[in-house]
Short mmCIF file of N, CA, C and O in Angstrom, two decimals:
data_model
loop_
_atom_site.label_atom_id
_atom_site.label_comp_id
_atom_site.label_asym_id
_atom_site.label_seq_id
_atom_site.Cartn_x
_atom_site.Cartn_y
_atom_site.Cartn_z
N MET U 1 0.85 -1.22 -0.02
CA MET U 1 0.10 0.01 0.00
C MET U 1 0.84 1.20 -0.05
O MET U 1 0.44 2.34 -0.36
N ILE U 2 2.06 1.12 0.42
CA ILE U 2 2.91 2.23 0.42
C ILE U 2 3.17 2.73 -1.08
O ILE U 2 3.05 3.94 -1.28
N TYR U 3 3.24 1.82 -1.85
CA TYR U 3 3.38 2.12 -3.43
C TYR U 3 2.25 2.83 -3.79
O TYR U 3 2.23 3.71 -4.62
N ILE U 4 1.01 2.22 -3.41
CA ILE U 4 -0.12 3.01 -4.00
C ILE U 4 -0.37 4.45 -3.49
O ILE U 4 -0.65 5.34 -4.21
N GLN U 5 0.06 4.59 -2.33
CA GLN U 5 0.08 6.02 -1.69
C GLN U 5 0.96 6.87 -2.46
O GLN U 5 0.70 8.04 -2.88
N ILE U 6 2.11 6.43 -2.85
CA ILE U 6 3.13 7.19 -3.66
C ILE U 6 2.54 7.44 -5.05
O ILE U 6 2.58 8.51 -5.66
N ILE U 7 1.93 6.33 -5.58
CA ILE U 7 1.32 6.54 -7.07
C ILE U 7 0.28 7.60 -6.97
O ILE U 7 0.27 8.54 -7.89
N LYS U 8 -0.63 7.46 -5.99
CA LYS U 8 -1.77 8.63 -5.83
C LYS U 8 -1.09 9.97 -5.79
O LYS U 8 -1.59 10.99 -6.47
N GLN U 9 -0.12 10.17 -4.99
CA GLN U 9 0.49 11.48 -4.81
C GLN U 9 1.04 12.02 -6.15
O GLN U 9 1.04 13.09 -6.58
N LEU U 10 1.88 11.03 -6.83
CA LEU U 10 2.36 11.41 -7.97
C LEU U 10 1.47 11.76 -9.14
O LEU U 10 1.61 12.74 -9.93
N ILE U 11 0.35 10.98 -9.21
CA ILE U 11 -0.71 11.28 -10.11
C ILE U 11 -1.28 12.64 -9.84
O ILE U 11 -1.64 13.42 -10.84
N ASN U 12 -1.55 12.91 -8.58
CA ASN U 12 -2.12 14.30 -8.28
C ASN U 12 -1.13 15.27 -8.59
O ASN U 12 -1.59 16.33 -9.23
N ILE U 13 0.12 15.16 -8.38
CA ILE U 13 1.13 16.14 -8.92
C ILE U 13 1.11 16.26 -10.33
O ILE U 13 1.08 17.39 -10.93
N LEU U 14 1.20 15.23 -11.05
CA LEU U 14 1.25 15.15 -12.46
C LEU U 14 -0.02 15.88 -13.10
O LEU U 14 -0.06 16.67 -13.94
N ASN U 15 -1.32 15.49 -12.58
CA ASN U 15 -2.49 16.13 -13.08
C ASN U 15 -2.58 17.61 -12.87
O ASN U 15 -2.86 18.29 -13.68
N ARG U 16 -2.00 17.94 -11.63
CA ARG U 16 -2.03 19.43 -11.31
C ARG U 16 -1.08 20.16 -12.29
O ARG U 16 -1.44 21.15 -12.98
N ASP U 17 0.17 19.65 -12.45
CA ASP U 17 1.02 20.25 -13.49
C ASP U 17 0.51 20.19 -14.88
O ASP U 17 0.61 21.30 -15.66
N GLN U 18 -0.12 19.11 -15.42
CA GLN U 18 -0.68 18.93 -16.74
C GLN U 18 -1.80 19.98 -16.95
O GLN U 18 -2.02 20.52 -18.00
N ILE U 19 -2.79 20.07 -15.86
CA ILE U 19 -3.85 21.00 -15.97
C ILE U 19 -3.33 22.35 -16.15
O ILE U 19 -3.79 23.24 -16.92
N SER U 20 -2.37 22.85 -15.35
CA SER U 20 -1.90 24.14 -15.43
C SER U 20 -1.17 24.46 -16.68
O SER U 20 -1.14 25.58 -17.23
N LYS U 21 -0.59 23.41 -17.43
CA LYS U 21 -0.03 23.52 -18.65
C LYS U 21 -0.81 23.29 -19.85
O LYS U 21 -0.50 23.21 -20.96
N ASN U 22 -2.16 22.87 -19.54
CA ASN U 22 -3.06 22.32 -20.52
C ASN U 22 -2.51 21.18 -21.42
O ASN U 22 -2.70 21.23 -22.59
N GLN U 23 -1.91 20.29 -20.69
CA GLN U 23 -1.25 19.14 -21.39
C GLN U 23 -2.23 17.84 -21.07
O GLN U 23 -2.83 17.76 -20.15
N ILE U 24 -2.08 16.97 -21.93
CA ILE U 24 -2.87 15.63 -21.93
C ILE U 24 -1.91 14.70 -21.16
O ILE U 24 -0.60 14.68 -21.44
N PRO U 25 -2.28 13.86 -20.22
CA PRO U 25 -1.48 13.02 -19.51
C PRO U 25 -0.58 12.10 -20.39
O PRO U 25 -1.20 11.56 -21.34
N ASN U 26 0.55 11.82 -20.14
CA ASN U 26 1.40 11.05 -20.85
C ASN U 26 1.19 9.48 -20.51
O ASN U 26 1.41 9.18 -19.41
N GLU U 27 0.80 8.71 -21.38
CA GLU U 27 0.39 7.33 -21.23
C GLU U 27 1.50 6.59 -20.76
O GLU U 27 1.35 5.72 -19.89
N SER U 28 2.76 6.87 -21.07
CA SER U 28 3.80 6.05 -20.65
C SER U 28 4.13 6.39 -19.18
O SER U 28 4.58 5.33 -18.41
N ASP U 29 3.71 7.48 -18.59
CA ASP U 29 3.83 7.63 -17.16
C ASP U 29 3.01 6.65 -16.41
O ASP U 29 3.46 6.10 -15.43
N ASN U 30 1.85 6.56 -16.86
CA ASN U 30 0.91 5.66 -16.10
C ASN U 30 1.38 4.17 -16.38
O ASN U 30 1.16 3.40 -15.45
N ASN U 31 1.84 3.84 -17.56
CA ASN U 31 2.35 2.48 -17.61
C ASN U 31 3.47 2.22 -16.77
O ASN U 31 3.62 1.06 -16.18
N ASP U 32 4.46 3.27 -16.63
CA ASP U 32 5.48 3.06 -15.64
C ASP U 32 5.10 2.86 -14.28
O ASP U 32 5.56 2.05 -13.54
N LEU U 33 4.01 3.56 -13.77
CA LEU U 33 3.44 3.47 -12.52
C LEU U 33 2.78 2.00 -12.36
O LEU U 33 2.97 1.47 -11.27
N PHE U 34 2.13 1.64 -13.26
CA PHE U 34 1.57 0.32 -13.27
C PHE U 34 2.46 -0.76 -13.17
O PHE U 34 2.33 -1.68 -12.20
N ALA U 35 3.48 -0.70 -14.06
CA ALA U 35 4.60 -1.76 -14.04
C ALA U 35 5.34 -1.71 -12.60
O ALA U 35 5.55 -2.72 -12.03
N GLY U 36 5.54 -0.44 -12.10
CA GLY U 36 6.24 -0.34 -10.84
C GLY U 36 5.44 -0.97 -9.76
O GLY U 36 6.03 -1.41 -8.82
N PHE U 37 4.20 -0.94 -9.69
CA PHE U 37 3.38 -1.58 -8.60
C PHE U 37 3.73 -2.99 -8.59
O PHE U 37 3.99 -3.44 -7.60
N PHE U 38 3.70 -3.68 -9.68
CA PHE U 38 3.99 -5.03 -9.73
C PHE U 38 5.38 -5.36 -9.36
O PHE U 38 5.74 -6.47 -8.84
N GLN U 39 6.33 -4.57 -9.82
CA GLN U 39 7.67 -4.81 -9.49
C GLN U 39 7.89 -4.63 -7.96
O GLN U 39 8.55 -5.32 -7.38
N PHE U 40 7.28 -3.59 -7.41
CA PHE U 40 7.53 -3.33 -5.97
C PHE U 40 6.94 -4.45 -5.24
O PHE U 40 7.75 -4.97 -4.22
N TYR U 41 5.87 -4.98 -5.34
CA TYR U 41 5.20 -6.07 -4.63
C TYR U 41 5.91 -7.48 -5.03
O TYR U 41 5.82 -8.36 -4.15
N SER U 42 6.58 -7.67 -6.19
CA SER U 42 7.24 -8.77 -6.37
C SER U 42 8.51 -8.90 -5.72
O SER U 42 9.07 -9.95 -5.51
N ASN U 43 8.96 -7.82 -5.17
CA ASN U 43 10.32 -7.75 -4.49
C ASN U 43 10.18 -7.32 -3.08
O ASN U 43 11.18 -7.26 -2.35
N PHE U 44 8.97 -7.10 -2.63
CA PHE U 44 8.68 -6.60 -1.34
C PHE U 44 8.98 -7.74 -0.18
O PHE U 44 8.57 -8.89 -0.41
N ASP U 45 9.70 -7.40 0.84
CA ASP U 45 10.04 -8.40 1.84
C ASP U 45 8.86 -8.41 2.88
O ASP U 45 8.88 -7.67 3.90
N PHE U 46 7.86 -9.24 2.65
CA PHE U 46 6.71 -9.27 3.48
C PHE U 46 6.88 -9.83 4.90
O PHE U 46 6.25 -9.48 5.88
N ALA U 47 8.09 -10.57 5.03
CA ALA U 47 8.42 -11.17 6.43
C ALA U 47 9.01 -10.00 7.22
O ALA U 47 8.90 -10.02 8.41
N LYS U 48 9.62 -9.11 6.52
CA LYS U 48 10.44 -8.02 7.34
C LYS U 48 9.58 -6.70 7.52
O LYS U 48 9.84 -6.08 8.49
N TYR U 49 8.66 -6.38 6.69
CA TYR U 49 8.00 -5.14 6.84
C TYR U 49 6.48 -5.30 6.89
O TYR U 49 5.79 -6.32 6.30
N THR U 50 5.83 -4.29 7.50
CA THR U 50 4.40 -4.15 7.63
C THR U 50 3.93 -3.31 6.48
O THR U 50 4.51 -2.41 6.04
N ILE U 51 2.69 -3.54 5.94
CA ILE U 51 2.07 -2.82 4.97
C ILE U 51 1.13 -1.83 5.79
O ILE U 51 0.16 -2.44 6.49
N SER U 52 1.23 -0.57 5.60
CA SER U 52 0.28 0.33 6.39
C SER U 52 -0.35 1.30 5.45
O SER U 52 0.32 1.79 4.48
N LEU U 53 -1.62 1.48 5.50
CA LEU U 53 -2.39 2.39 4.75
C LEU U 53 -2.17 3.80 5.21
O LEU U 53 -2.51 4.85 4.57
N SER U 54 -1.86 4.03 6.50
CA SER U 54 -1.78 5.35 7.00
C SER U 54 -0.27 5.94 7.10
O SER U 54 0.01 7.06 7.10
N SER U 55 0.74 4.96 7.09
CA SER U 55 2.00 5.43 7.16
C SER U 55 2.72 5.46 5.75
O SER U 55 2.43 4.64 5.00
N LYS U 56 3.57 6.35 5.41
CA LYS U 56 4.22 6.51 4.19
C LYS U 56 5.75 5.93 4.16
O LYS U 56 6.40 6.07 3.18
N VAL U 57 6.09 5.32 5.32
CA VAL U 57 7.36 4.71 5.35
C VAL U 57 7.26 3.23 5.77
O VAL U 57 6.28 2.77 6.31
N LYS U 58 8.36 2.56 5.44
CA LYS U 58 8.41 1.09 5.72
C LYS U 58 8.68 1.13 7.18
O LYS U 58 9.35 1.72 7.83
N SER U 59 7.91 0.22 7.81
CA SER U 59 8.13 -0.19 9.26
C SER U 59 8.38 -1.72 9.45
O SER U 59 7.80 -2.38 8.64
N LYS U 60 9.08 -1.98 10.52
CA LYS U 60 9.38 -3.35 10.70
C LYS U 60 8.10 -4.08 11.07
O LYS U 60 7.14 -3.60 11.69
N ALA U 61 8.11 -5.31 10.65
CA ALA U 61 6.80 -6.13 10.81
C ALA U 61 6.71 -6.46 12.19
O ALA U 61 7.72 -6.65 12.90
N VAL U 62 5.54 -6.45 12.63
CA VAL U 62 5.10 -6.80 14.02
C VAL U 62 4.29 -8.12 14.00
O VAL U 62 3.66 -8.40 15.05
N GLN U 63 4.30 -8.79 12.98
CA GLN U 63 3.48 -10.01 12.84
C GLN U 63 3.94 -11.19 13.77
O GLN U 63 5.11 -11.29 14.09
N LYS U 64 3.06 -11.98 14.03
CA LYS U 64 3.40 -13.26 14.65
C LYS U 64 4.05 -14.25 13.75
O LYS U 64 4.00 -14.10 12.47
N SER U 65 4.67 -15.18 14.26
CA SER U 65 5.37 -16.15 13.34
C SER U 65 4.44 -16.86 12.45
O SER U 65 4.77 -17.44 11.39
N SER U 66 3.10 -17.00 12.85
CA SER U 66 2.07 -17.72 11.98
C SER U 66 1.57 -16.79 10.92
O SER U 66 0.97 -17.27 9.98
N ASP U 67 1.85 -15.53 10.92
CA ASP U 67 1.26 -14.58 9.93
C ASP U 67 2.29 -14.60 8.68
O ASP U 67 3.47 -14.39 8.82
N ALA U 68 1.66 -14.70 7.62
CA ALA U 68 2.50 -14.72 6.29
C ALA U 68 2.74 -13.25 5.94
O ALA U 68 3.77 -12.89 5.29
N ILE U 69 1.76 -12.39 6.23
CA ILE U 69 1.94 -10.95 5.89
C ILE U 69 1.18 -10.17 6.96
O ILE U 69 0.37 -10.68 7.65
N TYR U 70 1.65 -8.96 7.18
CA TYR U 70 0.99 -8.09 8.16
C TYR U 70 0.60 -6.82 7.40
O TYR U 70 1.50 -6.13 7.04
N ILE U 71 -0.74 -6.73 7.40
CA ILE U 71 -1.22 -5.27 6.79
C ILE U 71 -2.02 -4.69 7.97
O ILE U 71 -2.97 -5.23 8.56
N GLU U 72 -1.54 -3.56 8.36
CA GLU U 72 -2.07 -2.85 9.48
C GLU U 72 -3.38 -2.49 9.21
O GLU U 72 -3.80 -1.85 8.16
N ASN U 73 -4.26 -2.83 10.20
CA ASN U 73 -5.73 -2.39 10.17
C ASN U 73 -5.78 -0.96 10.36
O ASN U 73 -5.26 -0.41 11.30
N PRO U 74 -6.38 -0.14 9.35
CA PRO U 74 -6.38 1.37 9.54
C PRO U 74 -7.15 1.86 10.66
O PRO U 74 -6.91 3.00 11.23
N ILE U 75 -8.11 1.08 11.13
CA ILE U 75 -9.03 1.54 12.31
C ILE U 75 -8.39 1.07 13.60
O ILE U 75 -8.40 1.94 14.56
N MET U 76 -7.88 -0.05 13.63
CA MET U 76 -7.34 -0.59 14.84
C MET U 76 -5.83 -1.11 14.50
O MET U 76 -5.66 -2.27 14.22
N PRO U 77 -4.82 -0.24 14.43
CA PRO U 77 -3.39 -0.53 13.91
C PRO U 77 -2.83 -1.65 14.68
O PRO U 77 -1.87 -2.26 13.99
N GLU U 78 -3.20 -2.06 15.78
CA GLU U 78 -2.62 -3.26 16.42
C GLU U 78 -2.94 -4.48 15.93
O GLU U 78 -2.59 -5.52 16.26
N LEU U 79 -4.02 -4.52 14.96
CA LEU U 79 -4.64 -5.72 14.47
C LEU U 79 -4.22 -5.90 13.01
O LEU U 79 -3.95 -4.97 12.23
N ASN U 80 -3.93 -7.13 12.70
CA ASN U 80 -3.34 -7.57 11.38
C ASN U 80 -4.62 -7.75 10.36
O ASN U 80 -5.45 -8.74 10.70
N ALA U 81 -4.85 -6.94 9.46
CA ALA U 81 -6.02 -7.13 8.54
C ALA U 81 -5.83 -8.30 7.64
O ALA U 81 -6.92 -8.64 7.07
N ALA U 82 -4.72 -8.82 7.57
CA ALA U 82 -4.42 -10.01 6.74
C ALA U 82 -4.11 -11.18 7.38
O ALA U 82 -3.31 -12.14 6.97
N PHE U 83 -4.54 -11.33 8.65
CA PHE U 83 -4.14 -12.49 9.52
C PHE U 83 -4.52 -13.89 8.91
O PHE U 83 -3.96 -14.83 9.20
N ASN U 84 -5.44 -13.97 8.08
CA ASN U 84 -5.92 -15.18 7.53
C ASN U 84 -5.31 -15.60 6.17
O ASN U 84 -5.56 -16.60 5.47
N VAL U 85 -4.34 -14.82 5.66
CA VAL U 85 -3.69 -15.00 4.44
C VAL U 85 -2.60 -16.15 4.68
O VAL U 85 -1.64 -15.97 5.59
N LYS U 86 -2.66 -17.14 3.95
CA LYS U 86 -1.76 -18.19 4.02
C LYS U 86 -0.52 -17.95 3.33
O LYS U 86 -0.40 -17.20 2.24
N GLU U 87 0.63 -18.61 3.63
CA GLU U 87 1.88 -18.44 2.93
C GLU U 87 1.95 -18.79 1.53
O GLU U 87 2.40 -18.15 0.80
N SER U 88 1.16 -19.90 1.28
CA SER U 88 1.07 -20.25 -0.16
C SER U 88 0.34 -19.26 -1.13
O SER U 88 0.78 -19.01 -2.20
N ARG U 89 -0.62 -18.60 -0.46
CA ARG U 89 -1.44 -17.60 -1.17
C ARG U 89 -0.57 -16.36 -1.42
O ARG U 89 -0.62 -15.68 -2.48
N LEU U 90 0.25 -15.94 -0.44
CA LEU U 90 1.20 -14.77 -0.45
C LEU U 90 2.26 -15.10 -1.66
O LEU U 90 2.65 -14.25 -2.43
N ASN U 91 2.71 -16.40 -1.57
CA ASN U 91 3.78 -16.73 -2.70
C ASN U 91 3.11 -16.63 -4.03
O ASN U 91 3.71 -16.23 -5.00
N ASP U 92 1.85 -17.05 -4.19
CA ASP U 92 1.11 -16.97 -5.39
C ASP U 92 1.05 -15.58 -5.89
O ASP U 92 1.22 -15.20 -7.02
N PHE U 93 0.71 -14.65 -4.94
CA PHE U 93 0.64 -13.23 -5.25
C PHE U 93 1.93 -12.62 -5.63
O PHE U 93 2.01 -11.90 -6.76
N VAL U 94 3.04 -13.01 -4.99
CA VAL U 94 4.30 -12.47 -5.36
C VAL U 94 4.74 -13.02 -6.82
O VAL U 94 5.28 -12.27 -7.64
N THR U 95 4.40 -14.24 -7.01
CA THR U 95 4.71 -14.82 -8.42
C THR U 95 3.93 -14.18 -9.44
O THR U 95 4.44 -13.85 -10.52
N ALA U 96 2.54 -13.93 -9.19
CA ALA U 96 1.74 -13.28 -10.18
C ALA U 96 2.36 -11.82 -10.42
O ALA U 96 2.34 -11.40 -11.55
N CYS U 97 2.72 -11.07 -9.39
CA CYS U 97 3.17 -9.85 -9.53
C CYS U 97 4.49 -9.86 -10.43
O CYS U 97 4.65 -9.05 -11.33
N ALA U 98 5.44 -10.77 -10.12
CA ALA U 98 6.63 -10.90 -10.97
C ALA U 98 6.28 -11.24 -12.54
O ALA U 98 6.97 -10.57 -13.40
N GLN U 99 5.40 -12.12 -12.73
CA GLN U 99 4.98 -12.51 -14.11
C GLN U 99 4.33 -11.35 -14.76
O GLN U 99 4.63 -11.05 -16.04
N THR U 100 3.49 -10.59 -14.14
CA THR U 100 2.80 -9.43 -14.60
C THR U 100 3.79 -8.39 -15.01
O THR U 100 3.73 -7.83 -16.07
N HIS U 101 4.73 -8.15 -14.19
CA HIS U 101 5.79 -7.21 -14.39
C HIS U 101 6.51 -7.50 -15.65
O HIS U 101 6.82 -6.72 -16.46
N ALA U 102 6.83 -8.77 -15.72
CA ALA U 102 7.67 -9.16 -16.92
C ALA U 102 6.91 -9.10 -18.32
O ALA U 102 7.45 -8.67 -19.23
N ILE U 103 5.56 -9.41 -18.18
CA ILE U 103 4.76 -9.20 -19.31
C ILE U 103 4.67 -7.80 -19.69
O ILE U 103 4.75 -7.42 -20.86
N ILE U 104 4.49 -6.97 -18.76
CA ILE U 104 4.46 -5.45 -19.09
C ILE U 104 5.67 -4.93 -19.71
O ILE U 104 5.69 -4.21 -20.65
N LEU U 105 6.79 -5.47 -19.17
CA LEU U 105 8.13 -5.02 -19.69
C LEU U 105 8.29 -5.48 -21.12
O LEU U 105 8.76 -4.78 -21.98
N SER U 106 7.88 -6.73 -21.36
CA SER U 106 8.03 -7.34 -22.67
C SER U 106 7.15 -6.54 -23.71
O SER U 106 7.49 -6.32 -24.86
N LEU U 107 5.92 -6.26 -23.22
CA LEU U 107 4.99 -5.43 -24.11
C LEU U 107 5.57 -4.04 -24.44
O LEU U 107 5.43 -3.48 -25.57
N ASN U 108 6.17 -3.39 -23.36
CA ASN U 108 6.67 -2.16 -23.63
C ASN U 108 7.87 -2.04 -24.48
O ASN U 108 8.11 -1.15 -25.29
N GLN U 109 8.71 -3.15 -24.47
CA GLN U 109 9.87 -3.28 -25.40
C GLN U 109 9.38 -3.59 -26.71
O GLN U 109 10.12 -3.14 -27.72
N SER U 110 8.29 -4.18 -26.92
CA SER U 110 7.91 -4.51 -28.43
C SER U 110 7.17 -3.38 -29.16
O SER U 110 7.10 -3.44 -30.24
N ASN U 111 6.87 -2.32 -28.27
CA ASN U 111 6.14 -1.08 -28.78
C ASN U 111 7.18 -0.11 -29.21
O ASN U 111 8.14 0.27 -28.95
#
């Protein structure tokens, strides 16, 4: 979610700048942000860091040894919003992110 927050901030900045200059958004910027999302989560160390919707910095994971991933509950930060995510499903997500990133890169190179 850290990456999503950064993307939203960048899009707001880009939109503000483009509106003031009467420019149309550059499609490649959005493609780069989209690819970056998948690259970020395919390399994210879920065992070491917590995902927080409210914090814009990486923080050390506070998860229990049984938690595959720790996503801070935005209403009750001491609770893990992803307590029921299994290690195998997390691995599937990371693999899907890596594969999607590779596909996007190959499509960008062919254009």
